[in-house]
Structures are given as C-alpha cells and as structure tokens.
Short mmCIF file of C-alpha atoms and ligand atoms in Angstrom, two decimals:
data_model
loop_
_atom_site.label_atom_id
_atom_site.label_comp_id
_atom_site.label_asym_id
_atom_site.label_seq_id
_atom_site.Cartn_x
_atom_site.Cartn_y
_atom_site.Cartn_z
CA MET A 1 -6.39 -16.13 30.92
CA ASN A 2 -7.20 -14.68 27.76
CA SER A 3 -10.64 -15.63 26.17
CA PRO A 4 -10.17 -16.95 22.64
CA LEU A 5 -11.93 -13.62 21.69
CA SER A 6 -9.29 -11.50 23.17
CA LYS A 7 -6.63 -13.86 21.75
CA ASN A 8 -7.97 -13.26 18.29
CA LYS A 9 -8.27 -9.53 18.93
CA LYS A 10 -4.58 -9.42 19.84
CA ALA A 11 -3.56 -11.25 16.95
CA SER A 12 -5.47 -9.09 14.47
CA TRP A 13 -3.65 -5.84 14.89
CA ALA A 14 -0.02 -4.94 14.26
CA PRO A 15 2.32 -6.03 17.12
CA LEU A 16 2.88 -3.29 19.77
CA LYS A 17 6.61 -2.79 19.14
CA GLU A 18 5.79 -2.41 15.34
CA THR A 19 3.07 0.14 16.19
CA ARG A 20 5.46 2.07 18.37
CA SER A 21 8.04 2.38 15.59
CA PHE A 22 5.66 3.43 13.12
CA ILE A 23 4.10 6.34 15.40
CA LYS A 24 7.69 7.50 16.06
CA GLU A 25 8.35 7.94 12.38
CA VAL A 26 4.94 9.43 11.89
CA VAL A 27 5.73 12.34 13.93
CA GLY A 28 7.47 14.81 11.61
CA ARG A 29 7.03 12.84 8.47
CA PHE A 30 3.27 12.85 8.13
CA SER A 31 3.27 13.91 4.61
CA THR A 32 4.97 10.83 3.46
CA THR A 33 3.79 8.55 6.08
CA GLY A 34 0.18 9.44 5.64
CA ALA A 35 -1.16 7.09 8.39
CA ILE A 36 -1.46 7.02 12.14
CA LEU A 37 -1.18 3.36 12.50
CA PRO A 38 0.17 0.40 10.38
CA SER A 39 -2.65 -1.34 8.20
CA SER A 40 -4.63 -4.07 10.03
CA LYS A 41 -4.47 -7.71 9.21
CA TYR A 42 -7.93 -7.32 7.61
CA LEU A 43 -6.77 -4.56 5.12
CA ALA A 44 -3.60 -6.61 4.44
CA ARG A 45 -5.61 -9.47 3.46
CA ALA A 46 -8.02 -7.59 1.33
CA ILE A 47 -5.19 -5.93 -0.49
CA CYS A 48 -3.54 -9.43 -1.10
CA ALA A 49 -6.42 -10.96 -2.81
CA THR A 50 -4.89 -9.82 -6.08
CA LEU A 51 -2.19 -12.29 -5.41
CA ARG A 52 -4.50 -15.06 -4.79
CA VAL A 53 -5.40 -15.98 -8.13
CA GLU A 54 -4.44 -18.84 -10.63
CA ARG A 55 -1.20 -17.54 -12.20
CA ALA A 56 2.30 -18.15 -13.23
CA PRO A 57 5.15 -16.81 -11.11
CA TRP A 58 5.05 -12.88 -10.75
CA ASN A 59 7.44 -10.19 -10.13
CA ILE A 60 5.69 -8.14 -7.53
CA LEU A 61 6.55 -4.62 -6.38
CA GLU A 62 5.31 -3.31 -2.98
CA VAL A 63 5.51 0.51 -2.74
CA GLY A 64 5.71 1.97 0.88
CA PRO A 65 5.85 -1.07 3.02
CA GLY A 66 6.40 0.87 6.20
CA THR A 67 7.06 -1.47 8.97
CA GLY A 68 5.62 -4.38 6.80
CA ALA A 69 1.99 -4.79 7.90
CA ILE A 70 1.15 -5.77 4.15
CA THR A 71 4.64 -7.25 3.35
CA ARG A 72 3.82 -9.86 6.04
CA GLU A 73 0.59 -10.87 4.35
CA ILE A 74 2.35 -10.88 0.90
CA ALA A 75 4.90 -13.22 2.03
CA LYS A 76 2.27 -15.66 3.12
CA VAL A 77 0.83 -15.88 -0.38
CA LEU A 78 4.26 -15.77 -2.28
CA ARG A 79 4.59 -18.77 -4.59
CA LEU A 80 7.54 -20.58 -5.87
CA GLY A 81 9.20 -18.47 -8.48
CA ASP A 82 7.42 -15.07 -7.28
CA THR A 83 9.71 -12.21 -6.47
CA LEU A 84 8.97 -9.35 -4.30
CA THR A 85 10.58 -5.96 -4.24
CA ALA A 86 9.58 -3.60 -1.69
CA ILE A 87 10.50 0.10 -1.93
CA GLU A 88 10.59 2.28 0.87
CA ILE A 89 11.68 5.99 1.14
CA ASN A 90 12.00 6.05 4.88
CA GLU A 91 15.37 4.43 5.96
CA SER A 92 14.27 3.44 9.38
CA PHE A 93 11.19 1.63 8.15
CA ALA A 94 13.26 -0.04 5.48
CA GLU A 95 16.01 -1.26 8.11
CA HIS A 96 13.17 -2.43 10.46
CA LEU A 97 11.66 -4.47 7.66
CA ARG A 98 15.00 -6.05 6.63
CA HIS A 99 15.54 -7.07 10.18
CA GLU A 100 12.07 -8.74 10.39
CA ILE A 101 12.44 -10.57 7.14
CA GLN A 102 15.92 -12.09 8.11
CA THR A 103 14.65 -12.88 11.86
CA LYS A 104 10.75 -13.55 11.73
CA LYS A 105 9.24 -17.00 11.25
CA GLU A 106 6.53 -15.53 8.90
CA TYR A 107 9.33 -15.00 6.53
CA ALA A 108 11.21 -18.14 6.99
CA LYS A 109 10.06 -19.75 3.62
CA THR A 110 10.24 -16.89 1.49
CA LYS A 111 13.05 -14.37 2.62
CA ASP A 112 15.30 -15.34 -0.35
CA GLN A 113 12.54 -14.11 -2.70
CA ILE A 114 12.27 -10.74 -1.08
CA GLN A 115 14.45 -7.72 -1.44
CA VAL A 116 13.84 -4.24 0.24
CA LEU A 117 15.24 -1.05 -1.54
CA VAL A 118 15.56 2.20 0.23
CA GLY A 119 14.41 5.00 -2.17
CA LYS A 120 11.57 6.88 -3.95
CA LEU A 121 9.23 5.00 -6.24
CA GLU A 122 9.65 7.90 -8.72
CA ASP A 123 13.40 6.89 -8.85
CA LEU A 124 12.90 3.35 -9.62
CA GLY A 125 13.51 2.98 -13.35
CA GLY A 126 12.34 0.32 -15.76
CA ASN A 127 9.67 -0.54 -18.28
CA ALA A 128 7.12 -3.26 -18.06
CA VAL A 129 8.90 -5.04 -15.15
CA TYR A 130 6.07 -5.97 -12.68
CA ASP A 131 3.12 -8.30 -12.99
CA CYS A 132 1.49 -6.70 -9.95
CA ILE A 133 2.04 -3.57 -7.82
CA ILE A 134 0.64 -3.40 -4.12
CA SER A 135 0.87 0.23 -2.99
CA GLY A 136 0.60 1.78 0.50
CA LEU A 137 1.42 5.22 -0.89
CA PRO A 138 -0.70 8.05 0.98
CA MET A 139 -1.74 9.72 -2.48
CA ASN A 140 -4.18 11.96 -0.64
CA ASN A 141 -1.27 13.56 1.15
CA PHE A 142 0.54 14.57 -2.10
CA GLU A 143 0.42 17.44 -4.37
CA GLY A 144 -1.64 16.83 -7.62
CA GLU A 145 1.35 16.93 -9.74
CA ILE A 146 2.99 14.13 -7.57
CA VAL A 147 0.00 12.10 -7.99
CA LYS A 148 -0.12 12.34 -11.67
CA HIS A 149 3.58 11.45 -11.84
CA ILE A 150 3.16 8.36 -9.69
CA PHE A 151 0.44 7.11 -11.83
CA SER A 152 2.64 7.46 -14.89
CA VAL A 153 5.44 5.80 -12.97
CA PHE A 154 3.12 2.99 -12.09
CA ARG A 155 1.96 2.78 -15.72
CA SER A 156 5.59 2.34 -17.11
CA LEU A 157 6.70 -0.08 -14.53
CA MET A 158 3.82 -2.59 -15.00
CA LYS A 159 3.29 -5.22 -17.69
CA PRO A 160 0.02 -5.07 -19.79
CA GLY A 161 -2.66 -6.40 -17.91
CA ALA A 162 -0.88 -6.08 -14.56
CA PRO A 163 -3.09 -5.14 -11.59
CA LEU A 164 -2.17 -2.18 -9.24
CA SER A 165 -3.95 -2.59 -5.72
CA TYR A 166 -3.88 0.16 -3.29
CA TYR A 167 -5.96 1.43 -0.53
CA GLU A 168 -7.10 4.75 0.67
CA TYR A 169 -8.98 5.83 3.94
CA PHE A 170 -12.77 5.64 3.25
CA ALA A 171 -14.27 9.08 1.86
CA ILE A 172 -11.41 10.78 3.56
CA ARG A 173 -11.13 13.51 0.77
CA ASN A 174 -14.80 14.40 1.20
CA LEU A 175 -14.75 14.18 5.03
CA LYS A 176 -11.65 16.52 5.20
CA TYR A 177 -12.69 19.10 2.56
CA PRO A 178 -15.12 21.31 4.74
CA PHE A 179 -12.66 21.77 7.47
CA VAL A 180 -9.37 22.73 5.77
CA PRO A 181 -8.15 26.00 4.40
CA GLN A 182 -8.67 27.19 0.75
CA THR A 183 -5.02 26.10 -0.37
CA GLU A 184 -5.66 22.60 1.09
CA LYS A 185 -9.18 22.59 -0.65
CA LYS A 186 -7.48 23.38 -3.96
CA ARG A 187 -5.05 20.45 -3.30
CA LEU A 188 -7.69 18.07 -2.57
CA ARG A 189 -9.77 18.90 -5.59
CA GLU A 190 -6.83 18.44 -7.84
CA VAL A 191 -5.86 15.08 -6.33
CA SER A 192 -9.58 13.97 -6.51
CA GLU A 193 -9.85 14.88 -10.22
CA ILE A 194 -6.63 12.83 -11.10
CA VAL A 195 -7.54 9.91 -8.83
CA ASP A 196 -11.30 9.83 -9.79
CA GLU A 197 -10.41 9.76 -13.41
CA GLU A 198 -8.05 6.92 -13.19
CA ILE A 199 -10.66 5.08 -11.10
CA LYS A 200 -13.38 5.66 -13.65
CA LYS A 201 -11.38 4.19 -16.56
CA TYR A 202 -9.24 1.56 -15.15
CA GLN A 203 -10.81 0.24 -11.90
CA VAL A 204 -11.81 -3.40 -12.02
CA ARG A 205 -12.44 -3.91 -8.33
CA ALA A 206 -13.14 -2.07 -4.94
CA ARG A 207 -13.68 -3.55 -1.46
CA LYS A 208 -14.41 -1.55 1.75
CA VAL A 209 -12.48 -2.77 4.87
CA TRP A 210 -14.16 -1.55 7.92
CA MET A 211 -11.77 -3.30 10.46
CA ASN A 212 -8.82 -0.79 9.94
CA VAL A 213 -8.13 2.47 11.69
CA PRO A 214 -9.54 4.31 9.80
CA PRO A 215 -11.85 2.25 7.64
CA ALA A 216 -10.43 1.98 4.11
CA VAL A 217 -11.20 1.10 0.59
CA VAL A 218 -9.00 -1.29 -1.51
CA ARG A 219 -9.01 -0.50 -5.06
CA THR A 220 -7.68 -2.58 -8.07
CA LEU A 221 -6.96 -0.86 -11.22
CA VAL A 222 -5.54 -2.37 -14.57
CA LEU A 223 -3.65 0.79 -15.69
CA ASN A 224 -2.46 -0.97 -18.88
CA PRO A 225 -5.41 -3.01 -20.16
CA ILE A 226 -4.79 -5.53 -22.63
CA LEU A 227 -6.79 -4.52 -25.68
CA SER A 228 -8.52 -7.18 -27.47
CA LYS A 229 -8.36 -6.97 -31.43
C1 LIG B 301 0.45 4.87 4.69
S1 LIG B 301 2.20 4.31 4.90
C2 LIG B 301 1.79 2.55 4.63
C3 LIG B 301 2.74 1.71 5.46
C4 LIG B 301 2.29 0.21 5.22
N1 LIG B 301 2.34 -0.19 3.88
C5 LIG B 301 0.93 -0.04 5.84
O1 LIG B 301 -0.06 -0.34 5.27
O2 LIG B 301 0.89 -0.04 7.19
C6 LIG B 301 2.98 4.96 3.60
C7 LIG B 301 4.41 4.44 3.35
O3 LIG B 301 4.88 4.89 2.15
C8 LIG B 301 6.22 5.57 2.29
N2 LIG B 301 6.37 6.33 1.11
C9 LIG B 301 5.92 7.62 1.04
N3 LIG B 301 6.32 8.25 -0.08
C10 LIG B 301 7.09 7.24 -0.71
C11 LIG B 301 7.63 7.12 -2.04
N4 LIG B 301 7.70 8.11 -2.90
N5 LIG B 301 8.39 6.09 -2.36
C12 LIG B 301 8.39 5.02 -1.53
N6 LIG B 301 7.76 5.04 -0.35
C13 LIG B 301 7.11 6.03 0.03
C14 LIG B 301 6.10 5.96 3.83
O4 LIG B 301 7.54 6.26 4.15
C15 LIG B 301 5.28 4.96 4.36
O5 LIG B 301 6.15 3.89 5.01
#
C-alpha cells in the first residue's frame, strides 16, 4: 500500500501519460518547447497566484500551454464570467489539451469558458484584449529579436494595468553561459539585455519555485502600468 507521502508525491507531478506525450514532442522541437518536462503542480500554483485576487471577470490568455500542466491549475481558479484562451504553436499539444478539456473532471465546471487555438502568439491580433497573460514561452531559447517582438505583442494584447506572469528556469542564462560557443553566448547576452530591462522597469513580483525540474522563478510584470495623474 502507498504511504500518504508517496500518494502525495505521485499527485504532485505531471501524470505519466502527459509526461510521455511531452517528451515525445520535445525531441526535435526543443527550440520551441524549451523544457524537458511539463511544469510541476507547485510551479503551476505559483504562476496562478496572479488570478487569485479580488477582481471582476477577466479575459485570460495562456501562451504555450503544452500538455496543460498550468491550464489545469488555471481551470481550478477560473471564476464565473472569466474566459481563458490558450494559444499553442504545436498542433499535437493543442489536440491533446482539447481532448483533456472535454474529458477530464478537472475541467468539468469550466470547459465552456476555455478555448484552445493552434498558432503562434505573434499572429494573434488584437489591442488591449486581455486582463491577464500567463506565459510558458521559453524566452531563453529564442533569438533576441524574437524576444523583443514577443514583449511588444504582449504589450499590445494587454489592457492597462494587466499582469503578465511567466517563468524561467532559475539562473539558467548565467549557468549556461560559460559552457556554450561564442554565437550562443552572443544570443544569451542579447536575450538577457532585453529581458533584464523589462524586469527592471516592470516587474512587480518574483517568486522562486524549487519544486520543479529544473527549479524556476515566476515573474509578474505589468507592462502597461496605469499612470497616476
Ligand atoms: C516550456 S513549454 C511550457 C509548456 C507548459 N506551459 C508547461 O508549463 O508545462 C513551452 C510551450 O510553448 C509553446 N510555444 C513555443 N513558441 C510558441 C509561440 N510562438 N506561440 C505559441 N506557443 C508557443 C511550445 O510548443 C510549448 O508547448
């Protein structure tokens, strides 16, 4: 029989089937997937803290839901009147997630509030549409120009004062730096410059999550601050 501890442990990480689907897609698509495993329940909870505030109904955008490790947690905290749009570039992930939403009990109460789009965030048009963005995009895998563009897309999609919550693996840019070739060093420097500037100006909260592989930091930024008169 399982001890209560092993039971908890089992429930804390992504289900095996989901992990297998995720790993299958990572092979050959590492630059867009950017992770070796789906996010842990602890990371998912930490990123969803943004939604657990006193608020009116929100239009929420999740970017890069993958197999749904964070989507599941968002579904738990969705409120009446909220909408969740999840945009995923990888068709297999999107199909998997749509199936989960239609069939899993975790989504029973909120499935009519959720839509999954297949496509690139960069192609999602709109101006001041979302009250909150939760992103799983692996920014540290992209070229500097793309990171810059993604921040500008976030900015135009978000309403004034809207929070953007995303995670990056803890100290990953600095840890990788000494071991990679010059071209990769240049790319990492460019990404750091862009991301660090956004963090310096717009970060409102940061929280480390050790219980994830690898450990991560969840950052919340308000890219379009409401300026007081
Ligand atoms: C690091 S994984 C995160 C998956 C999931 N959110 C999690 O935390 O386990 C990044 C996800 O972003 C997706 N992705 C990468 N680039 C994208 C883009 N430009 N637009 C939408 N999704 C993208 C990948 O296919 C992948 O599912």
